[in-house]
Short mmCIF file of C-alpha atoms in Angstrom, two decimals:
data_model
loop_
_atom_site.label_atom_id
_atom_site.label_comp_id
_atom_site.label_asym_id
_atom_site.label_seq_id
_atom_site.Cartn_x
_atom_site.Cartn_y
_atom_site.Cartn_z
CA UNK A 21 65.78 75.36 93.37
CA UNK A 22 63.62 76.88 90.51
CA UNK A 23 61.30 79.35 92.02
CA UNK A 24 58.42 77.69 89.95
CA UNK A 25 58.33 75.64 93.21
CA UNK A 26 59.29 71.48 93.56
CA UNK A 27 56.73 69.00 94.24
CA UNK A 28 58.07 66.53 97.07
CA UNK A 29 56.88 62.70 96.62
CA UNK A 30 56.68 62.91 100.80
CA UNK A 31 54.47 65.30 100.69
CA UNK A 32 51.37 63.14 98.75
CA UNK A 33 51.04 62.71 95.05
CA UNK A 34 53.74 63.74 92.96
CA UNK A 35 53.56 67.04 90.35
CA UNK A 36 55.42 68.97 87.92
CA UNK A 37 53.50 71.38 86.67
CA UNK A 38 53.01 73.79 89.51
CA UNK A 39 49.32 73.09 89.55
CA UNK A 40 47.76 73.52 86.29
CA UNK A 41 44.75 72.18 85.43
CA UNK A 42 43.96 70.97 88.76
CA UNK A 43 40.52 70.21 88.66
CA UNK A 44 37.92 71.72 91.30
CA UNK A 45 38.59 69.98 94.38
CA UNK A 46 34.81 70.92 95.32
CA UNK A 47 33.32 69.21 92.29
CA UNK A 48 32.38 65.44 92.31
CA UNK A 49 32.59 64.29 89.00
CA UNK A 50 30.51 60.35 88.37
CA UNK A 51 31.30 59.22 84.78
CA UNK A 52 28.96 56.87 82.81
CA UNK A 53 30.78 52.83 83.63
CA UNK A 54 30.73 50.43 80.46
CA UNK A 55 27.78 48.20 80.21
CA UNK A 56 25.40 51.16 82.25
CA UNK A 57 27.00 51.15 85.40
CA UNK A 58 27.97 53.92 87.84
CA UNK A 59 31.65 54.03 88.34
CA UNK A 60 32.98 54.86 91.54
CA UNK A 61 33.51 58.81 92.27
CA UNK A 62 37.24 59.26 91.54
CA UNK A 63 39.53 60.03 95.20
CA UNK A 64 39.43 63.83 95.86
CA UNK A 65 42.22 65.69 94.44
CA UNK A 66 45.02 65.62 97.86
CA UNK A 67 45.51 69.29 99.21
CA UNK A 68 48.58 71.16 99.24
CA UNK A 69 51.03 72.46 101.35
CA UNK A 70 53.30 75.01 99.62
CA UNK A 71 56.10 76.13 101.51
CA UNK A 72 57.64 79.60 101.15
CA UNK A 73 60.78 80.60 102.49
CA UNK A 74 64.80 80.95 102.22
CA UNK A 75 67.32 77.51 102.69
CA UNK A 76 65.92 76.13 105.86
CA UNK A 77 62.75 75.54 104.51
CA UNK A 78 64.70 74.70 101.11
CA UNK A 79 66.08 71.93 103.09
CA UNK A 80 69.78 72.42 103.70
CA UNK A 81 71.15 70.18 105.95
CA UNK A 82 68.68 67.45 105.43
CA UNK A 83 70.52 66.20 102.19
CA UNK A 84 69.35 62.95 100.46
CA UNK A 85 70.68 60.13 98.08
CA UNK A 86 71.84 61.10 94.95
CA UNK A 87 71.48 64.94 95.72
CA UNK A 88 68.99 67.52 96.58
CA UNK A 89 67.23 68.48 100.05
CA UNK A 90 64.83 67.11 101.88
CA UNK A 91 64.04 68.70 104.86
CA UNK A 92 61.81 69.47 107.32
CA UNK A 93 58.70 70.83 105.26
CA UNK A 94 58.60 67.24 103.46
CA UNK A 95 58.46 65.83 106.73
CA UNK A 96 55.96 67.73 107.82
CA UNK A 97 53.98 66.40 104.62
CA UNK A 98 54.17 63.35 104.84
CA UNK A 99 52.54 64.10 108.17
CA UNK A 100 49.93 66.33 107.24
CA UNK A 101 45.93 65.06 106.28
CA UNK A 102 43.67 62.35 107.50
CA UNK A 103 45.36 60.08 105.41
CA UNK A 104 48.62 58.72 104.18
CA UNK A 105 49.42 60.88 100.92
CA UNK A 106 46.55 63.18 101.35
CA UNK A 107 48.47 66.23 101.32
CA UNK A 108 51.05 67.60 98.58
CA UNK A 109 54.07 69.60 98.90
CA UNK A 110 54.90 71.97 96.76
CA UNK A 111 58.07 73.77 97.87
CA UNK A 112 58.94 77.11 96.52
CA UNK A 113 61.54 78.26 98.73
CA UNK A 114 64.97 79.19 97.37
CA UNK A 115 67.96 79.79 99.14
CA UNK A 116 69.30 82.72 100.38
CA UNK A 117 65.64 84.82 99.99
CA UNK A 118 64.48 87.61 102.02
CA UNK A 119 61.27 88.58 103.04
CA UNK A 120 61.03 90.90 100.20
CA UNK A 121 61.31 88.85 97.77
CA UNK A 122 59.40 85.91 98.99
CA UNK A 123 56.17 88.67 99.20
CA UNK A 124 56.80 89.80 95.45
CA UNK A 125 58.17 86.01 93.64
CA UNK A 126 56.99 83.12 95.81
CA UNK A 127 53.38 84.98 97.20
CA UNK A 128 51.44 85.09 93.84
CA UNK A 129 52.75 81.11 92.70
CA UNK A 130 51.46 80.31 96.42
CA UNK A 131 48.17 81.62 95.76
CA UNK A 132 47.44 80.47 92.23
CA UNK A 133 47.81 76.19 93.92
CA UNK A 134 45.57 77.47 96.55
CA UNK A 135 46.90 75.60 99.58
CA UNK A 136 45.32 74.20 102.70
CA UNK A 137 48.32 74.54 104.43
CA UNK A 138 51.55 77.22 103.59
CA UNK A 139 54.63 78.16 105.52
CA UNK A 140 56.31 81.40 106.26
CA UNK A 141 59.70 81.21 107.74
CA UNK A 142 61.91 83.73 106.19
CA UNK A 143 63.72 86.72 107.66
CA UNK A 144 67.58 84.80 108.98
CA UNK A 145 68.57 86.19 105.69
CA UNK A 146 67.52 89.71 106.06
CA UNK A 147 69.03 89.97 109.55
CA UNK A 148 72.53 89.39 107.63
CA UNK A 149 72.37 92.47 105.11
CA UNK A 150 74.10 95.56 105.71
CA UNK A 151 70.42 97.45 104.29
CA UNK A 152 68.15 95.43 106.97
CA UNK A 153 65.14 97.51 107.33
CA UNK A 154 62.56 95.97 110.00
CA UNK A 155 59.91 98.17 108.28
CA UNK A 156 60.24 96.17 105.12
CA UNK A 157 60.67 92.81 106.48
CA UNK A 158 57.01 93.20 108.18
CA UNK A 159 55.27 94.62 105.52
CA UNK A 160 56.42 91.68 103.29
CA UNK A 161 55.27 89.15 106.17
CA UNK A 162 51.87 91.44 106.49
CA UNK A 163 51.27 90.91 103.20
CA UNK A 164 52.22 87.22 102.83
CA UNK A 165 50.26 86.11 105.90
CA UNK A 166 47.44 88.37 105.28
CA UNK A 167 47.25 87.03 101.46
CA UNK A 168 47.29 83.18 102.26
CA UNK A 169 44.68 83.21 105.33
CA UNK A 170 42.56 85.45 103.56
CA UNK A 171 42.87 82.72 100.35
CA UNK A 172 41.75 80.63 103.19
CA UNK A 173 45.12 78.70 104.10
CA UNK A 174 46.47 77.86 107.58
CA UNK A 175 49.38 79.43 107.76
CA UNK A 176 53.00 78.15 109.58
CA UNK A 177 55.67 80.43 111.27
CA UNK A 178 58.04 80.05 113.42
CA UNK A 179 60.24 82.41 115.65
CA UNK A 180 64.11 81.42 114.89
CA UNK A 181 67.93 81.76 116.84
CA UNK A 182 70.09 84.14 115.99
CA UNK A 183 72.84 83.99 113.56
CA UNK A 184 75.16 85.42 115.72
CA UNK A 185 75.08 83.02 118.47
CA UNK A 186 74.88 79.89 116.11
CA UNK A 187 78.14 81.27 114.61
CA UNK A 188 79.74 81.78 117.93
CA UNK A 189 80.72 85.00 116.81
CA UNK A 190 82.34 87.98 119.38
CA UNK A 191 80.02 89.53 121.30
CA UNK A 192 80.40 93.06 119.67
CA UNK A 193 79.31 91.19 116.52
CA UNK A 194 76.65 88.94 117.84
CA UNK A 195 74.54 91.41 120.23
CA UNK A 196 73.96 93.55 116.62
CA UNK A 197 72.58 90.39 115.01
CA UNK A 198 70.91 89.40 117.82
CA UNK A 199 68.65 93.06 117.81
CA UNK A 200 67.97 92.27 114.31
CA UNK A 201 66.68 88.68 115.07
CA UNK A 202 64.22 89.63 118.05
CA UNK A 203 62.74 92.21 116.11
CA UNK A 204 62.48 90.05 113.23
CA UNK A 205 61.03 87.29 116.12
CA UNK A 206 58.32 90.26 117.23
CA UNK A 207 57.63 91.26 114.00
CA UNK A 208 56.64 87.21 113.27
CA UNK A 209 54.57 87.01 116.53
CA UNK A 210 52.59 90.11 116.32
CA UNK A 211 51.39 88.64 112.60
CA UNK A 212 50.99 85.81 112.98
CA UNK A 213 48.21 86.38 116.03
CA UNK A 214 47.09 89.35 113.48
CA UNK A 215 45.57 87.24 111.42
CA UNK A 216 45.16 83.71 113.46
CA UNK A 217 48.44 81.69 112.36
CA UNK A 218 50.02 78.89 113.71
CA UNK A 219 53.05 79.82 115.61
CA UNK A 220 55.89 77.64 116.51
CA UNK A 221 57.99 79.95 119.39
CA UNK A 222 61.32 77.37 118.41
CA UNK A 223 64.13 80.19 119.06
CA UNK A 224 64.76 79.45 122.69
CA UNK A 225 64.10 75.43 122.47
CA UNK A 226 66.77 73.68 124.09
CA UNK A 227 67.19 71.35 121.05
CA UNK A 228 68.82 74.65 119.72
CA UNK A 229 72.01 74.89 121.39
CA UNK A 230 72.42 70.80 120.33
CA UNK A 231 75.57 70.61 117.90
CA UNK A 232 73.95 67.45 116.66
CA UNK A 233 70.89 69.51 115.51
CA UNK A 234 72.56 71.56 113.25
CA UNK A 235 75.01 70.97 109.86
CA UNK A 236 78.76 72.03 109.68
CA UNK A 237 77.54 75.60 108.70
CA UNK A 238 76.05 76.26 112.18
CA UNK A 239 73.24 77.93 110.28
CA UNK A 240 70.78 75.22 108.70
CA UNK A 241 69.48 72.28 111.16
CA UNK A 242 71.06 68.59 110.20
CA UNK A 243 68.37 66.14 109.59
CA UNK A 244 67.96 65.34 113.26
CA UNK A 245 66.93 69.13 113.31
CA UNK A 246 64.81 68.82 110.69
CA UNK A 247 63.01 66.27 112.04
CA UNK A 248 62.44 68.60 115.39
CA UNK A 249 61.29 71.06 113.38
CA UNK A 250 58.03 69.03 111.54
CA UNK A 251 57.95 67.40 115.00
CA UNK A 252 57.12 70.74 116.49
CA UNK A 253 54.93 71.93 113.11
CA UNK A 254 52.91 68.44 113.60
CA UNK A 255 52.53 69.47 117.24
CA UNK A 256 51.08 72.66 116.79
CA UNK A 257 48.89 71.91 114.27
CA UNK A 258 47.13 69.21 116.39
CA UNK A 259 46.93 71.20 119.17
CA UNK A 260 45.42 73.51 117.22
CA UNK A 261 42.43 70.68 115.84
CA UNK A 262 43.81 69.91 112.46
CA UNK A 263 43.69 66.58 111.18
CA UNK A 264 47.25 65.28 111.09
CA UNK A 265 48.21 61.81 110.94
CA UNK A 266 51.40 60.11 112.65
CA UNK A 267 53.96 63.02 114.03
CA UNK A 268 57.14 62.55 111.94
CA UNK A 269 59.65 59.95 113.66
CA UNK A 270 62.92 60.92 115.04
CA UNK A 271 64.87 58.11 113.66
CA UNK A 272 67.52 59.34 111.20
CA UNK A 273 68.06 57.61 107.39
CA UNK A 274 69.44 60.08 105.84
CA UNK A 275 73.43 59.97 104.97
CA UNK A 276 75.37 60.73 107.73
CA UNK A 277 77.68 64.11 107.73
CA UNK A 278 81.16 62.96 107.49
CA UNK A 279 84.12 65.48 108.77
CA UNK A 280 85.68 64.91 105.23
CA UNK A 281 82.77 65.85 103.93
CA UNK A 282 82.06 68.80 105.95
CA UNK A 283 85.52 70.16 105.57
CA UNK A 284 85.13 69.60 101.94
CA UNK A 285 81.64 71.48 101.57
CA UNK A 286 83.31 74.69 104.53
CA UNK A 287 86.62 74.73 101.81
CA UNK A 288 83.65 75.22 98.98
CA UNK A 289 80.48 75.52 99.31
CA UNK A 290 80.94 77.25 102.78
CA UNK A 291 84.16 79.57 101.80
CA UNK A 292 81.84 81.15 99.46
CA UNK A 293 78.92 81.75 101.49
CA UNK A 294 81.27 83.36 104.07
CA UNK A 295 82.50 85.66 101.44
CA UNK A 296 79.48 86.50 99.52
CA UNK A 297 78.32 87.67 103.00
CA UNK A 298 81.28 89.82 104.44
CA UNK A 299 81.19 91.72 100.85
CA UNK A 300 77.44 92.94 101.83
CA UNK A 301 77.66 92.92 105.61
CA UNK A 302 81.24 93.19 107.09
CA UNK A 303 81.94 96.91 106.05
CA UNK A 304 78.75 97.50 107.93
CA UNK A 305 78.48 95.09 110.95
CA UNK A 306 82.05 95.86 111.64
CA UNK A 307 80.28 99.45 112.48
CA UNK A 308 77.61 98.42 114.18
CA UNK A 309 80.69 96.44 116.65
CA UNK A 310 82.58 100.03 117.10
CA UNK A 311 78.94 101.51 117.77
CA UNK A 312 78.30 98.62 120.23
CA UNK A 313 81.86 99.10 122.16
CA UNK A 314 81.71 102.70 122.49
CA UNK A 315 78.11 102.19 124.14
CA UNK A 316 79.59 99.26 126.62
CA UNK A 317 82.11 101.61 127.42
CA UNK A 318 79.71 104.39 128.40
CA UNK A 319 77.33 101.67 129.82
CA UNK A 320 74.36 103.30 127.73
CA UNK A 321 73.76 99.91 125.33
CA UNK A 322 70.14 99.94 126.32
CA UNK A 323 69.87 102.82 124.26
CA UNK A 324 70.69 100.78 121.49
CA UNK A 325 68.34 97.90 122.68
CA UNK A 326 65.75 100.94 123.07
CA UNK A 327 66.03 101.85 119.43
CA UNK A 328 65.30 98.66 118.09
CA UNK A 329 61.97 98.24 120.31
CA UNK A 330 61.13 101.90 118.48
CA UNK A 331 61.87 100.78 115.18
CA UNK A 332 59.84 97.69 115.73
CA UNK A 333 56.77 99.57 117.18
CA UNK A 334 57.26 101.93 114.84
CA UNK A 335 56.69 99.51 112.23
CA UNK A 336 53.95 97.30 113.28
CA UNK A 337 52.13 100.67 113.62
CA UNK A 338 52.37 101.18 110.29
CA UNK A 339 50.60 97.89 109.50
CA UNK A 340 47.79 99.26 111.49
CA UNK A 341 47.81 102.38 109.39
CA UNK A 342 47.84 100.56 106.71
CA UNK A 343 44.41 98.61 107.57
CA UNK A 344 42.79 102.42 108.37
CA UNK A 345 43.15 103.00 104.71
CA UNK A 346 41.50 100.16 102.83
CA UNK A 347 38.22 102.19 103.12
CA UNK A 348 34.78 102.42 104.52
CA UNK A 349 33.49 98.97 103.10
CA UNK A 350 36.34 97.10 105.11
CA UNK A 351 37.76 95.82 101.68
CA UNK A 352 41.50 94.52 101.59
CA UNK A 353 42.75 96.78 98.89
CA UNK A 354 46.67 96.00 100.18
CA UNK A 355 48.61 94.76 97.60
CA UNK A 356 48.64 90.71 97.36
CA UNK A 357 45.43 90.39 98.91
CA UNK A 358 43.01 91.42 96.06
CA UNK A 359 40.83 88.52 96.99
CA UNK A 360 40.50 89.12 100.91
CA UNK A 361 37.48 90.91 102.00
CA UNK A 362 38.86 92.16 105.18
CA UNK A 363 39.94 88.97 106.85
CA UNK A 364 38.68 85.77 106.52
CA UNK A 365 40.12 82.81 108.76
CA UNK A 366 40.45 79.41 107.09
CA UNK A 367 37.78 76.66 107.23
CA UNK A 368 38.25 74.84 110.20
CA UNK A 369 40.38 77.31 112.62
CA UNK A 370 40.01 77.99 116.15
CA UNK A 371 38.95 81.69 117.08
CA UNK A 372 42.65 81.91 118.63
CA UNK A 373 45.91 82.41 116.98
CA UNK A 374 47.78 79.11 117.78
CA UNK A 375 50.63 79.11 119.34
CA UNK A 376 53.22 75.99 120.14
CA UNK A 377 56.18 75.66 121.92
CA UNK A 378 58.29 73.08 120.22
CA UNK A 379 58.16 68.98 121.38
CA UNK A 380 59.94 68.52 124.63
CA UNK A 381 58.64 71.72 125.76
CA UNK A 382 54.71 71.05 126.04
CA UNK A 383 52.85 74.70 127.81
CA UNK A 384 56.36 76.37 128.17
CA UNK A 385 55.91 79.96 128.84
CA UNK A 386 57.69 82.51 126.28
CA UNK A 387 61.06 83.68 126.75
CA UNK A 388 61.47 86.99 128.76
CA UNK A 389 60.30 89.83 127.30
CA UNK A 390 58.00 87.66 124.93
CA UNK A 391 54.86 89.90 123.36
CA UNK A 392 51.97 89.53 125.95
CA UNK A 393 49.97 90.35 123.65
CA UNK A 394 50.96 88.02 120.76
CA UNK A 395 48.56 85.57 122.55
CA UNK A 396 44.99 84.06 121.78
CA UNK A 397 41.97 86.70 121.70
CA UNK A 398 43.85 89.80 120.61
CA UNK A 399 42.72 91.54 117.88
CA UNK A 400 44.05 93.68 115.29
CA UNK A 401 44.07 96.37 116.79
CA UNK A 402 46.32 95.47 119.44
CA UNK A 403 49.54 94.27 117.39
CA UNK A 404 51.25 96.86 117.38
CA UNK A 405 51.40 96.21 121.17
CA UNK A 406 52.92 93.62 120.48
CA UNK A 407 57.00 94.62 119.75
CA UNK A 408 58.05 94.04 123.31
CA UNK A 409 61.19 92.24 122.07
CA UNK A 410 61.42 88.68 121.83
CA UNK A 411 63.99 85.95 122.22
#
């Protein structure tokens, strides 16, 4: 997918110029009609939903006839706003994107588009890299979320299931990946609370365990999974009092996967994906698995959990340290936020961080170990305390 983004018709009026030449949406332009009458005011330009992230947001697993992907972001865009077609989607997500790449490449384009809604769903690819570092993930997410929030966008985030569990890896291989994913989810929780975003607690939702909700690679949702994800975000936005339309339908309308098609995908693209990941991840993961086995035999596996917890707390504390360096005038000088004098909530936002469980479990509590401080009413200064590992 081109990094400049793609406009999806499901989200409203189609554009292919990346937003160039868009008139000021706050201006009402009135002209003189032939014959001296006043021409009616033009319809307001649609608001934008800019989706940032990786292949999950790109739509992998939800194919459309003729090739390409649709995905949860397109399904959600069609259900946003007070009128059908009132929100246009620009999808900047790119397969394989890391959190740092999102902040460096996708974020500047997104800010230029002036979105009303923006989504930041990223981090799974980071857990599958040998050089995984939670402090880099935290810094990138904080930069992106802070900049978009300060620009006035309603920012959507989600916690995700760990890839080792989805792939069904043996425990010594799965546990290190699970530990990494919990660290990423903890950071996402804390950053969303920090900027009062709309957060979907998805990692432990029941449909995640349904095989029908996942594509053949077991890492990307199927069409049903994408529809459930879109409905989860829709419910979260509605709970926050933001204008939404009818929830995305659960009725499937795309081409259904066949066994032959699944086998063909795994033998071609799937094999290449596994080979790419093995080249980068496998040597380091084998080392982590050996470490896991040694600690398991010694009964000291909790030390690995404690070390991961501490690394996450340190990463979140560093974000507060960056705030302290902003300056006595309170202006925000962090990279990516040149327009942001402090933190500005988007128009129409509630005063508290907006969290929601996926549809089917209204009002469900956090999973065990969830961050008690990543909740309504908490301030930036307490965000670092949210480093208790979550699901």
